[in-house]
Amino acid sequence: MSTREDIIVSDDEMTRQEAFMHSVREMNPEADKKYTISTYGCQMNENDSEKLAGMLESMGYKHTDELEESDLILFNTCCVRENAELKVYGHLGSLKALKARRPDMIIAVCGCMMQQKDVVQHILKKYKHVDLIFGTHNMHRFPELLYQALNTDAAVADVSASEGYIAEGIPIKREHGVKAWLTIMYGCNNFCSYCIVPYVRGRERSRRISDIIDEAKLLGHQGYKEITLLGQNVNSYGLDLNDGTSFSKLLRGLEDAEGIERIRFMTSHPKDLSDDLIYAMRDCSKVCGHLHLPVQAGSNRILHEMNRKYTREHYFDLVNRIREQIPDISLTTDIIVGFPGESDEDFEQTLDLIRRVRYDYAYTFLYSKRTGTPAAKKSEQVSEEIKKARFDALLELQNSISREINSTLAGKQLEILVEGRSKNNISMMTGRTRTNKIVNFKGETGLTGRLATVKIEKTGTWSLDGSLV
Ligand code: 5AD
Ligand code: SF4
């Protein structure tokens, strides 16, 4: 069996980092320093931020939402689309005055954007008030890097070019008390032609199955009820371990994690979704009836240009096989509009695919040109105006489908996991069905973390209203 020692950070190195945590804590004897973390991008980044928060709390820092009273401001960045990058630059720029008033404050930037050399150079040159820069591949070294930043006036930048490690045992401060993110693998091997992720996150690296199951058991023991397994393409989990480990084996192995009532996962690449996984989803009682299956486009020509390695016919067949085994499954997807060269006919094919599949929900993105990816070199970029018009048309179609699907739930009794008070309306409690639909209902705060049955009374496009049964 593979021991995964090839890329797991050694115990000695983790002990070294603990020593740095201790040194930073000694510089903060009252344990009264405060930190803010701003997270951009996907759930994996959110999970990374929980680890960064965990390390900071171990170093005696306390969380605050107030930038003004922060001793450390950390941006965990995303570079999947240009928008997210521009926001980071905007926020960094606006901190210049605060840093001038509070020179002891540490401004740190980490995450995917920092895995790009030109971005790091740009920040070092244009944002001289930034104290610390590090990438995704060396996050476990944050204590050492922070210690250096606290003890020098120069900017500390460590964005080692290595392929990336797996660090086990980083302390973690989770955002939510009921449901937890659980990263099972890092990186991506797929090189979809529009996507920067494989360049900044490196090749696929799977955590040991035993480490994942132990973490799930610990979460169950700590009172978490739901876990979401995270990876850029969870369907290829385990392949790099070369010992027969697979994602379906992992799902089956997680069934007896005591206390965990629900298991979700994302993201699944259609080309790698096996019958074996469909059967595991069907058989495992804790695995929820929801699948996020990004299709990206509905035209075979564009799918080919995107290097997605499947056709619409293959995708339809996959959806049929999934629905045959799990009839009530809810399906969601990601779609990019305005990929270079996308014609009106190509876009019509995307609308047609949406009408046929009938997703419960679709995340729609305007194509964003990412330097270094093959699609960025294509000459026929689609105008912003056309992209926007296609985006609006797609949204309108999807909203009507979401509304129709949700309306069929009126009068039904559904199991929800109660997550707490609704953020939008604090007089209501909120929870999610196994199919990941939001249900708002009147109830006591004490129900948080419990499974409850609700009768659906009102249905909308994005959420449902119900009452406790
Ligand atoms: N432009 C727009 N959307 C993108 N995505 C990835 N790269 C880009 C890009 N360059 C979308 C894909 C992916 C989701 C996480 O982000 O739809 O599934
Ligand atoms: Fe990007 Fe494609 Fe990998 Fe998803 S599967 S992270 S879209 S390269």
PDB file of N, CA and C and ligand atoms in Angstrom, residues 42 80-81 194-197 267 292 294 296 308 334-336 363 365-370, ligand 1:
ATOM      1  N   CYS A  42     -13.004  29.745  -4.510  1.00  0.00           N
ATOM      2  CA  CYS A  42     -13.755  28.507  -4.296  1.00  0.00           C
ATOM      3  C   CYS A  42     -13.739  28.027  -2.841  1.00  0.00           C
ATOM      4  N   VAL A  80      -8.998  32.531 -10.813  1.00  0.00           N
ATOM      5  CA  VAL A  80      -9.775  31.818 -11.833  1.00  0.00           C
ATOM      6  C   VAL A  80     -10.390  32.794 -12.837  1.00  0.00           C
ATOM      7  N   ARG A  81     -10.871  33.939 -12.334  1.00  0.00           N
ATOM      8  CA  ARG A  81     -11.404  34.972 -13.242  1.00  0.00           C
ATOM      9  C   ARG A  81     -10.775  36.317 -12.889  1.00  0.00           C
ATOM     10  N   TYR A 194      -9.359  27.010 -20.968  1.00  0.00           N
ATOM     11  CA  TYR A 194      -9.621  28.356 -20.443  1.00  0.00           C
ATOM     12  C   TYR A 194      -9.098  28.550 -19.020  1.00  0.00           C
ATOM     13  N   CYS A 195      -8.641  27.468 -18.379  1.00  0.00           N
ATOM     14  CA  CYS A 195      -8.524  27.471 -16.917  1.00  0.00           C
ATOM     15  C   CYS A 195      -7.081  27.578 -16.424  1.00  0.00           C
ATOM     16  N   ILE A 196      -6.888  28.421 -15.447  1.00  0.00           N
ATOM     17  CA  ILE A 196      -5.552  28.690 -14.898  1.00  0.00           C
ATOM     18  C   ILE A 196      -5.194  27.723 -13.757  1.00  0.00           C
ATOM     19  N   VAL A 197      -6.207  27.031 -13.224  1.00  0.00           N
ATOM     20  CA  VAL A 197      -6.002  26.233 -12.011  1.00  0.00           C
ATOM     21  C   VAL A 197      -4.827  25.245 -12.089  1.00  0.00           C
ATOM     22  N   THR A 267     -15.617  18.959  -6.913  1.00  0.00           N
ATOM     23  CA  THR A 267     -16.397  18.979  -8.122  1.00  0.00           C
ATOM     24  C   THR A 267     -16.146  17.693  -8.904  1.00  0.00           C
ATOM     25  N   HIS A 292     -22.962  17.986  -8.416  1.00  0.00           N
ATOM     26  CA  HIS A 292     -22.528  19.158  -9.173  1.00  0.00           C
ATOM     27  C   HIS A 292     -21.665  18.646 -10.322  1.00  0.00           C
ATOM     28  N   PRO A 294     -20.255  20.018 -13.675  1.00  0.00           N
ATOM     29  CA  PRO A 294     -20.058  21.122 -14.636  1.00  0.00           C
ATOM     30  C   PRO A 294     -20.014  20.642 -16.082  1.00  0.00           C
ATOM     31  N   GLN A 296     -20.037  23.151 -18.691  1.00  0.00           N
ATOM     32  CA  GLN A 296     -19.280  24.281 -19.273  1.00  0.00           C
ATOM     33  C   GLN A 296     -19.854  24.801 -20.587  1.00  0.00           C
ATOM     34  N   ARG A 308     -12.448  19.520 -23.013  1.00  0.00           N
ATOM     35  CA  ARG A 308     -13.213  18.872 -21.937  1.00  0.00           C
ATOM     36  C   ARG A 308     -13.258  17.348 -22.081  1.00  0.00           C
ATOM     37  N   ASP A 334     -21.815  24.130 -13.876  1.00  0.00           N
ATOM     38  CA  ASP A 334     -21.130  25.398 -14.189  1.00  0.00           C
ATOM     39  C   ASP A 334     -21.176  25.573 -15.697  1.00  0.00           C
ATOM     40  N   ILE A 335     -21.414  26.797 -16.121  1.00  0.00           N
ATOM     41  CA  ILE A 335     -21.435  27.083 -17.566  1.00  0.00           C
ATOM     42  C   ILE A 335     -20.651  28.363 -17.839  1.00  0.00           C
ATOM     43  N   ILE A 336     -19.839  28.321 -18.874  1.00  0.00           N
ATOM     44  CA  ILE A 336     -19.098  29.518 -19.288  1.00  0.00           C
ATOM     45  C   ILE A 336     -19.729  30.045 -20.566  1.00  0.00           C
ATOM     46  N   TYR A 363     -24.457  27.627 -12.165  1.00  0.00           N
ATOM     47  CA  TYR A 363     -23.554  28.764 -11.914  1.00  0.00           C
ATOM     48  C   TYR A 363     -23.031  29.191 -13.276  1.00  0.00           C
ATOM     49  N   PHE A 365     -20.815  31.757 -15.747  1.00  0.00           N
ATOM     50  CA  PHE A 365     -19.671  32.672 -15.722  1.00  0.00           C
ATOM     51  C   PHE A 365     -19.429  33.264 -17.088  1.00  0.00           C
ATOM     52  N   LEU A 366     -19.071  34.547 -17.093  1.00  0.00           N
ATOM     53  CA  LEU A 366     -18.608  35.166 -18.337  1.00  0.00           C
ATOM     54  C   LEU A 366     -17.181  34.685 -18.547  1.00  0.00           C
ATOM     55  N   TYR A 367     -16.867  34.241 -19.751  1.00  0.00           N
ATOM     56  CA  TYR A 367     -15.494  33.796 -20.013  1.00  0.00           C
ATOM     57  C   TYR A 367     -14.515  34.925 -19.665  1.00  0.00           C
ATOM     58  N   SER A 368     -13.465  34.568 -18.954  1.00  0.00           N
ATOM     59  CA  SER A 368     -12.454  35.550 -18.559  1.00  0.00           C
ATOM     60  C   SER A 368     -11.102  35.073 -19.100  1.00  0.00           C
ATOM     61  N   LYS A 369     -10.449  35.953 -19.832  1.00  0.00           N
ATOM     62  CA  LYS A 369      -9.190  35.583 -20.490  1.00  0.00           C
ATOM     63  C   LYS A 369      -8.072  35.484 -19.452  1.00  0.00           C
ATOM     64  N   ARG A 370      -7.449  34.327 -19.346  1.00  0.00           N
ATOM     65  CA  ARG A 370      -6.386  34.126 -18.359  1.00  0.00           C
ATOM     66  C   ARG A 370      -5.048  33.931 -19.064  1.00  0.00           C
TER      67      ARG A 370
HETATM   68  N1  5AD B   1     -13.453  32.183 -17.293  1.00  0.00           N
HETATM   69  C1  5AD B   1     -14.697  31.988 -16.804  1.00  0.00           C
HETATM   70  N2  5AD B   1     -14.997  30.967 -15.994  1.00  0.00           N
HETATM   71  C2  5AD B   1     -14.018  30.099 -15.662  1.00  0.00           C
HETATM   72  N3  5AD B   1     -14.031  29.000 -14.888  1.00  0.00           N
HETATM   73  C3  5AD B   1     -12.786  28.486 -14.856  1.00  0.00           C
HETATM   74  N4  5AD B   1     -11.966  29.231 -15.615  1.00  0.00           N
HETATM   75  C4  5AD B   1     -12.714  30.250 -16.127  1.00  0.00           C
HETATM   76  C5  5AD B   1     -12.440  31.337 -16.993  1.00  0.00           C
HETATM   77  N5  5AD B   1     -11.220  31.547 -17.492  1.00  0.00           N
HETATM   78  C6  5AD B   1     -15.255  28.488 -14.254  1.00  0.00           C
HETATM   79  C7  5AD B   1     -15.583  27.071 -14.714  1.00  0.00           C
HETATM   80  C8  5AD B   1     -15.296  26.258 -13.487  1.00  0.00           C
HETATM   81  C9  5AD B   1     -15.610  27.235 -12.393  1.00  0.00           C
HETATM   82  C10 5AD B   1     -15.071  26.893 -11.060  1.00  0.00           C
HETATM   83  O1  5AD B   1     -15.068  28.441 -12.847  1.00  0.00           O
HETATM   84  O2  5AD B   1     -16.957  27.023 -15.041  1.00  0.00           O
HETATM   85  O3  5AD B   1     -16.080  25.079 -13.427  1.00  0.00           O
END
